[in-house]
Tab-separated table of C-alpha atoms and ligand atoms in Angstrom:
chain	number	residue	atom	x	y	z
A	1	MET	CA	9.218	22.005	10.968
A	2	LYS	CA	8.612	20.535	7.518
A	3	MET	CA	4.948	19.969	6.684
A	4	ALA	CA	3.920	16.333	6.456
A	5	LYS	CA	2.843	15.061	3.017
A	6	LEU	CA	-0.039	13.259	4.661
A	7	GLU	CA	-1.287	13.500	8.182
A	8	THR	CA	-4.145	11.751	9.939
A	9	LYS	CA	-5.443	13.322	13.113
A	10	GLY	CA	-7.577	11.432	15.593
A	11	ILE	CA	-9.253	9.096	13.101
A	12	VAL	CA	-12.151	7.281	14.800
A	13	LYS	CA	-14.369	4.726	13.078
A	14	HIS	CA	-17.220	2.631	14.500
A	15	PHE	CA	-19.073	-0.229	12.885
A	16	ALA	CA	-22.448	-1.680	13.824
A	17	HIS	CA	-21.819	-5.071	15.391
A	18	GLU	CA	-24.777	-7.179	16.588
A	19	SER	CA	-26.654	-4.905	19.018
A	20	HIS	CA	-23.841	-2.497	19.739
A	21	LYS	CA	-21.283	-0.309	18.068
A	22	LEU	CA	-17.789	-1.593	17.679
A	23	MET	CA	-15.019	0.996	17.758
A	24	ALA	CA	-12.516	-0.178	15.187
A	25	LEU	CA	-10.241	2.866	15.023
A	26	GLY	CA	-9.802	4.694	18.312
A	27	GLY	CA	-7.971	7.844	17.254
A	28	VAL	CA	-5.270	7.132	14.705
A	29	ASP	CA	-2.576	9.806	14.478
A	30	LEU	CA	0.022	9.335	11.783
A	31	LYS	CA	2.411	11.744	10.085
A	32	VAL	CA	3.873	10.691	6.765
A	33	GLU	CA	6.679	12.709	5.192
A	34	ASP	CA	7.125	13.108	1.440
A	35	GLY	CA	8.858	9.985	0.102
A	36	ASP	CA	8.223	7.923	3.218
A	37	PHE	CA	7.495	4.225	2.779
A	38	VAL	CA	5.364	3.433	5.808
A	39	CYS	CA	4.499	-0.208	6.475
A	40	LEU	CA	1.435	-0.751	8.661
A	41	VAL	CA	1.301	-3.871	10.806
A	42	GLY	CA	-1.200	-4.909	13.458
A	43	PRO	CA	-3.469	-7.702	14.663
A	44	SER	CA	-6.098	-9.057	12.258
A	45	GLY	CA	-9.304	-7.024	12.507
A	46	CYS	CA	-7.665	-4.002	14.143
A	47	GLY	CA	-8.709	-1.741	11.267
A	48	LYS	CA	-5.730	-1.442	8.916
A	49	SER	CA	-7.810	-1.864	5.758
A	50	THR	CA	-10.438	0.505	7.138
A	51	PHE	CA	-7.722	3.068	7.852
A	52	LEU	CA	-6.326	2.772	4.320
A	53	ARG	CA	-9.799	3.150	2.787
A	54	ILE	CA	-10.353	6.260	4.912
A	55	VAL	CA	-7.024	7.726	3.731
A	56	ALA	CA	-8.048	6.933	0.131
A	57	GLY	CA	-11.344	8.749	0.720
A	58	LEU	CA	-13.353	5.584	0.024
A	59	GLU	CA	-14.809	5.665	3.526
A	60	THR	CA	-15.565	8.526	5.938
A	61	PRO	CA	-14.264	8.594	9.495
A	62	ASP	CA	-16.666	9.309	12.386
A	63	GLU	CA	-14.142	11.695	13.847
A	64	GLY	CA	-10.797	13.139	12.883
A	65	GLU	CA	-9.324	14.424	9.661
A	66	ILE	CA	-6.905	13.659	6.858
A	67	LEU	CA	-4.561	16.417	5.774
A	68	PHE	CA	-2.812	16.263	2.422
A	69	ASP	CA	-0.066	18.905	2.078
A	70	GLY	CA	-1.668	20.513	5.097
A	71	LYS	CA	-5.148	20.741	3.569
A	72	PRO	CA	-8.107	18.613	4.689
A	73	VAL	CA	-9.326	16.020	2.173
A	74	THR	CA	-12.672	14.232	2.476
A	75	THR	CA	-13.133	12.447	-0.850
A	76	THR	CA	-11.058	10.352	-3.230
A	77	GLY	CA	-8.476	12.244	-5.271
A	78	PRO	CA	-5.879	11.575	-7.978
A	79	GLU	CA	-3.086	12.297	-5.487
A	80	ARG	CA	-4.013	9.265	-3.324
A	81	ILE	CA	-4.397	6.042	-5.298
A	82	MET	CA	-5.188	2.595	-3.929
A	83	VAL	CA	-3.463	-0.377	-5.561
A	84	PHE	CA	-6.164	-3.000	-5.627
A	85	GLN	CA	-5.155	-6.609	-5.659
A	86	GLU	CA	-4.505	-8.346	-8.946
A	87	GLY	CA	-8.034	-9.771	-8.831
A	88	ALA	CA	-9.345	-6.301	-9.614
A	89	LEU	CA	-7.845	-6.244	-13.126
A	90	PHE	CA	-10.193	-6.369	-16.130
A	91	PRO	CA	-9.982	-9.815	-17.713
A	92	TRP	CA	-11.418	-8.583	-21.028
A	93	LEU	CA	-8.666	-5.994	-21.489
A	94	ARG	CA	-5.089	-6.598	-22.588
A	95	VAL	CA	-2.286	-5.781	-20.160
A	96	GLN	CA	-1.519	-2.429	-21.757
A	97	ASP	CA	-5.200	-1.434	-21.778
A	98	ASN	CA	-5.507	-2.421	-18.126
A	99	VAL	CA	-2.524	-0.210	-17.327
A	100	GLU	CA	-3.956	2.669	-19.378
A	101	PHE	CA	-7.474	2.373	-18.015
A	102	GLY	CA	-7.273	5.261	-15.518
A	103	LEU	CA	-5.588	7.509	-18.085
A	104	LYS	CA	-8.354	6.774	-20.574
A	105	MET	CA	-10.990	7.618	-17.969
A	106	ALA	CA	-9.113	10.869	-17.353
A	107	GLY	CA	-9.415	11.702	-21.078
A	108	ILE	CA	-5.706	11.448	-21.938
A	109	PRO	CA	-5.265	10.978	-25.734
A	110	LYS	CA	-4.248	7.584	-27.059
A	111	GLU	CA	-0.659	8.382	-28.058
A	112	GLU	CA	0.143	10.043	-24.782
A	113	ARG	CA	-1.395	7.080	-22.938
A	114	ALA	CA	0.809	4.697	-24.869
A	115	GLN	CA	3.901	6.723	-24.013
A	116	ILE	CA	3.094	6.745	-20.325
A	117	SER	CA	2.133	3.080	-20.120
A	118	LYS	CA	5.283	2.071	-22.006
A	119	ARG	CA	7.426	3.594	-19.278
A	120	TYR	CA	5.696	1.656	-16.508
A	121	LEU	CA	5.400	-1.572	-18.480
A	122	ASP	CA	9.174	-1.354	-18.932
A	123	MET	CA	9.717	-0.635	-15.266
A	124	MET	CA	7.587	-3.645	-14.335
A	125	GLN	CA	9.265	-5.819	-16.973
A	126	LEU	CA	5.968	-6.437	-18.691
A	127	THR	CA	6.726	-4.955	-22.106
A	128	LYS	CA	6.715	-8.386	-23.773
A	129	PHE	CA	3.285	-9.058	-22.335
A	130	ALA	CA	1.656	-5.730	-23.243
A	131	ASN	CA	-0.753	-7.522	-25.596
A	132	SER	CA	-1.508	-10.502	-23.372
A	133	PHE	CA	-4.699	-10.941	-21.434
A	134	THR	CA	-4.341	-11.075	-17.681
A	135	TYR	CA	-5.322	-14.760	-17.503
A	136	GLN	CA	-2.188	-15.493	-19.529
A	137	LEU	CA	0.026	-14.096	-16.750
A	138	SER	CA	1.295	-15.485	-13.482
A	139	THR	CA	-0.026	-14.139	-10.179
A	140	GLY	CA	3.130	-12.109	-9.617
A	141	MET	CA	2.913	-10.608	-13.093
A	142	ARG	CA	-0.727	-9.694	-12.526
A	143	GLN	CA	0.285	-7.995	-9.302
A	144	ARG	CA	2.854	-5.997	-11.247
A	145	VAL	CA	0.137	-4.978	-13.737
A	146	ALA	CA	-1.958	-3.779	-10.785
A	147	ILE	CA	0.966	-1.714	-9.489
A	148	ALA	CA	1.675	-0.293	-12.969
A	149	ARG	CA	-2.009	0.631	-13.323
A	150	ALA	CA	-1.744	2.734	-10.161
A	151	LEU	CA	1.676	4.223	-10.993
A	152	VAL	CA	0.613	5.572	-14.400
A	153	MET	CA	-1.744	7.925	-12.580
A	154	ASP	CA	1.359	9.465	-10.992
A	155	PRO	CA	-0.208	9.821	-7.558
A	156	ASP	CA	1.779	11.447	-4.741
A	157	VAL	CA	0.650	8.715	-2.401
A	158	LEU	CA	0.236	5.002	-3.183
A	159	LEU	CA	-1.949	2.967	-0.844
A	160	MET	CA	-1.367	-0.790	-0.818
A	161	ASP	CA	-3.337	-3.329	1.235
A	162	GLU	CA	-1.438	-6.617	1.556
A	163	PRO	CA	-0.540	-6.651	-2.136
A	164	PHE	CA	1.799	-9.643	-1.772
A	165	ALA	CA	-0.352	-11.751	0.558
A	166	ALA	CA	-1.496	-14.186	-2.125
A	167	LEU	CA	1.934	-14.726	-3.677
A	168	ASP	CA	4.287	-17.662	-3.317
A	169	ALA	CA	7.517	-16.983	-1.430
A	170	GLN	CA	9.749	-16.749	-4.534
A	171	THR	CA	7.512	-14.267	-6.330
A	172	ARG	CA	7.166	-12.253	-3.166
A	173	ASP	CA	10.949	-12.073	-2.728
A	174	LEU	CA	11.276	-10.826	-6.303
A	175	LEU	CA	8.588	-8.213	-5.801
A	176	LEU	CA	10.177	-7.112	-2.517
A	177	VAL	CA	13.293	-6.182	-4.471
A	178	GLU	CA	11.262	-4.646	-7.299
A	179	MET	CA	9.143	-2.625	-4.903
A	180	GLN	CA	12.284	-1.085	-3.375
A	181	LEU	CA	13.574	-0.210	-6.855
A	182	ILE	CA	10.223	1.325	-7.819
A	183	TRP	CA	10.199	3.376	-4.662
A	184	GLU	CA	13.783	4.548	-5.246
A	185	LYS	CA	13.029	5.457	-8.876
A	186	THR	CA	9.707	7.189	-8.305
A	187	LYS	CA	10.175	8.565	-4.761
A	188	LYS	CA	6.485	7.979	-4.129
A	189	THR	CA	5.064	8.213	-0.663
A	190	ILE	CA	3.741	4.740	0.122
A	191	LEU	CA	1.430	3.315	2.781
A	192	PHE	CA	1.682	-0.453	2.727
A	193	VAL	CA	-0.338	-2.823	4.926
A	194	THR	CA	1.204	-6.221	5.642
A	195	HIS	CA	0.983	-9.055	8.151
A	196	ASN	CA	4.526	-10.020	7.418
A	197	VAL	CA	7.002	-8.388	9.790
A	198	ALA	CA	10.008	-9.321	7.611
A	199	GLU	CA	8.283	-7.692	4.623
A	200	ALA	CA	7.668	-4.532	6.668
A	201	ALA	CA	11.325	-4.363	7.769
A	202	VAL	CA	12.584	-4.924	4.195
A	203	LEU	CA	10.344	-2.317	2.584
A	204	GLY	CA	9.693	0.402	5.122
A	205	THR	CA	11.429	3.629	5.934
A	206	LYS	CA	9.141	3.368	8.960
A	207	VAL	CA	6.972	0.645	10.442
A	208	ALA	CA	3.751	1.747	12.132
A	209	ILE	CA	2.455	-0.767	14.660
A	210	PHE	CA	-1.289	-0.717	15.331
A	211	SER	CA	-2.650	-1.676	18.741
A	212	ASN	CA	-5.642	-3.924	19.187
A	213	ARG	CA	-9.174	-2.395	18.844
A	214	PRO	CA	-9.945	0.406	19.402
A	215	SER	CA	-6.762	0.868	17.438
A	216	LYS	CA	-4.188	3.582	17.580
A	217	ILE	CA	-0.642	3.670	16.319
A	218	LYS	CA	1.206	2.135	19.218
A	219	LYS	CA	4.670	2.779	17.894
A	220	LEU	CA	6.367	4.192	14.810
A	221	VAL	CA	9.721	2.476	14.263
A	222	PRO	CA	12.252	4.013	11.832
A	223	VAL	CA	14.210	1.618	9.589
A	224	ASP	CA	17.570	2.980	8.481
A	225	PHE	CA	19.407	0.078	6.825
A	226	LYS	CA	20.883	0.301	3.334
A	227	ARG	CA	18.976	-1.058	0.327
A	228	PRO	CA	18.218	-3.257	-1.425
A	229	ARG	CA	17.272	-5.268	1.647
A	230	THR	CA	16.154	-8.891	1.660
A	231	PRO	CA	14.174	-10.859	4.244
A	232	GLU	CA	17.389	-12.792	5.028
A	233	ASP	CA	19.322	-9.652	6.009
A	234	GLU	CA	20.772	-10.352	9.416
A	235	ASN	CA	20.867	-6.614	10.127
A	236	LEU	CA	17.083	-6.620	10.105
A	237	LEU	CA	16.557	-9.463	12.567
A	238	GLY	CA	16.855	-7.297	15.676
A	239	LEU	CA	14.337	-4.872	14.264
A	240	GLN	CA	11.930	-7.692	13.397
A	241	GLN	CA	12.202	-8.920	16.992
A	242	GLU	CA	11.433	-5.445	18.262
A	243	ILE	CA	8.330	-5.178	16.060
A	244	LEU	CA	7.163	-8.665	17.042
A	245	SER	CA	7.544	-7.945	20.741
A	246	GLU	CA	5.269	-4.891	20.315
A	247	LEU	CA	2.782	-6.873	18.237
A	248	ARG	CA	2.494	-10.032	20.291
A	249	PRO	CA	0.573	-8.590	23.267
A	250	GLU	CA	-1.852	-6.863	20.852
A	251	VAL	CA	-2.579	-10.070	18.978
A	252	LYS	CA	-3.268	-11.857	22.298
A	253	LYS	CA	-5.720	-9.146	23.378
A	254	SER	CA	-7.692	-9.536	20.168
A	255	LYS	CA	-8.378	-13.233	20.723
B	301	ATP	N1	-18.277	-2.691	6.353
B	301	ATP	C1	-18.139	-3.157	7.610
B	301	ATP	N2	-19.219	-3.428	8.375
B	301	ATP	C2	-19.100	-3.851	9.650
B	301	ATP	N3	-17.922	-4.066	10.246
B	301	ATP	C3	-16.798	-3.823	9.533
B	301	ATP	C4	-16.844	-3.368	8.177
B	301	ATP	N4	-15.570	-3.225	7.729
B	301	ATP	C5	-14.766	-3.574	8.757
B	301	ATP	N5	-15.513	-3.935	9.848
B	301	ATP	C6	-14.979	-4.334	11.157
B	301	ATP	O1	-13.970	-3.411	11.519
B	301	ATP	C7	-12.859	-4.081	12.087
B	301	ATP	C8	-11.608	-3.747	11.300
B	301	ATP	O2	-11.675	-4.353	10.012
B	301	ATP	P1	-10.490	-4.220	8.941
B	301	ATP	O3	-10.863	-4.993	7.751
B	301	ATP	O4	-10.173	-2.793	8.750
B	301	ATP	O5	-9.292	-4.929	9.743
B	301	ATP	P2	-7.825	-5.291	9.257
B	301	ATP	O6	-6.887	-4.748	10.278
B	301	ATP	O7	-7.618	-4.880	7.857
B	301	ATP	O8	-7.832	-6.872	9.382
B	301	ATP	P3	-6.985	-7.959	8.532
B	301	ATP	O9	-5.586	-7.841	9.030
B	301	ATP	O10	-7.601	-9.258	8.924
B	301	ATP	O11	-7.125	-7.633	7.094
B	301	ATP	C9	-13.216	-5.559	12.131
B	301	ATP	O12	-13.697	-5.865	13.417
B	301	ATP	C10	-14.326	-5.700	11.109
B	301	ATP	O13	-15.233	-6.691	11.494
B	302	MG	MG1	-7.236	-5.923	6.079
């Protein structure tokens, strides 16, 4: 069998809560193939963000391991990059310098940086705004800068935690289309946390449904419809129902 690009085995994570320990993740097993776009859904507080941070190497699990190309990883690495929300951009830097920030830190010379950032600014339709400051952009544009900033690092795996949560519906619909194009162009492996079941069905090659705490992956649902998909696609409604019917009992348990 083909080796998974990324595999998590039995990830367990506790947090101190009042006088006892709370088990957030109760053994998360997930296999992600190269080029998969896995959307993670689950009840609030079940540990999706914690799981993503553990995969990024920003947090250590109490038990279990992360395998990247079959090898255990325990720290952050350039092959797994988290797309932080647009709020994490540097307001004192211009758009292009925000996008090039990671490359600069990695010691890439100026001309090469400019070449790389140009490609992603184009892809994100931000070329005209390369010299703007981030406060001069709309929320959706800032989100695109945040995505470009991660993409320039050319990671194998992109980790995204509710990147569209703060957007208005129109901007989100635009980015849903753009995100599918980006994925098709770059063939990145993506882990994408969302609360929005329609968003998960539109974007994902698979949707991973988390159970309530202590969380595990309750079900991994493949999504095989043609792209580009939109939230209005009637083909996707049955799938959304299926995901919701798995989610509903978990959300009730967490109340
Ligand atoms: N640093 C921390 N200290 C203590 N408890 C934490 C910490 N981080 C997370 N938790 C707890 O772990 C659980 C999972 O949190 P997490 O943020 O991963 O959930 P989530 O699934 O991302 O939720 P949401 O959908 O609301 O974003 C919660 O009960 C939370 O209170
Ligand atoms: Mg979260």
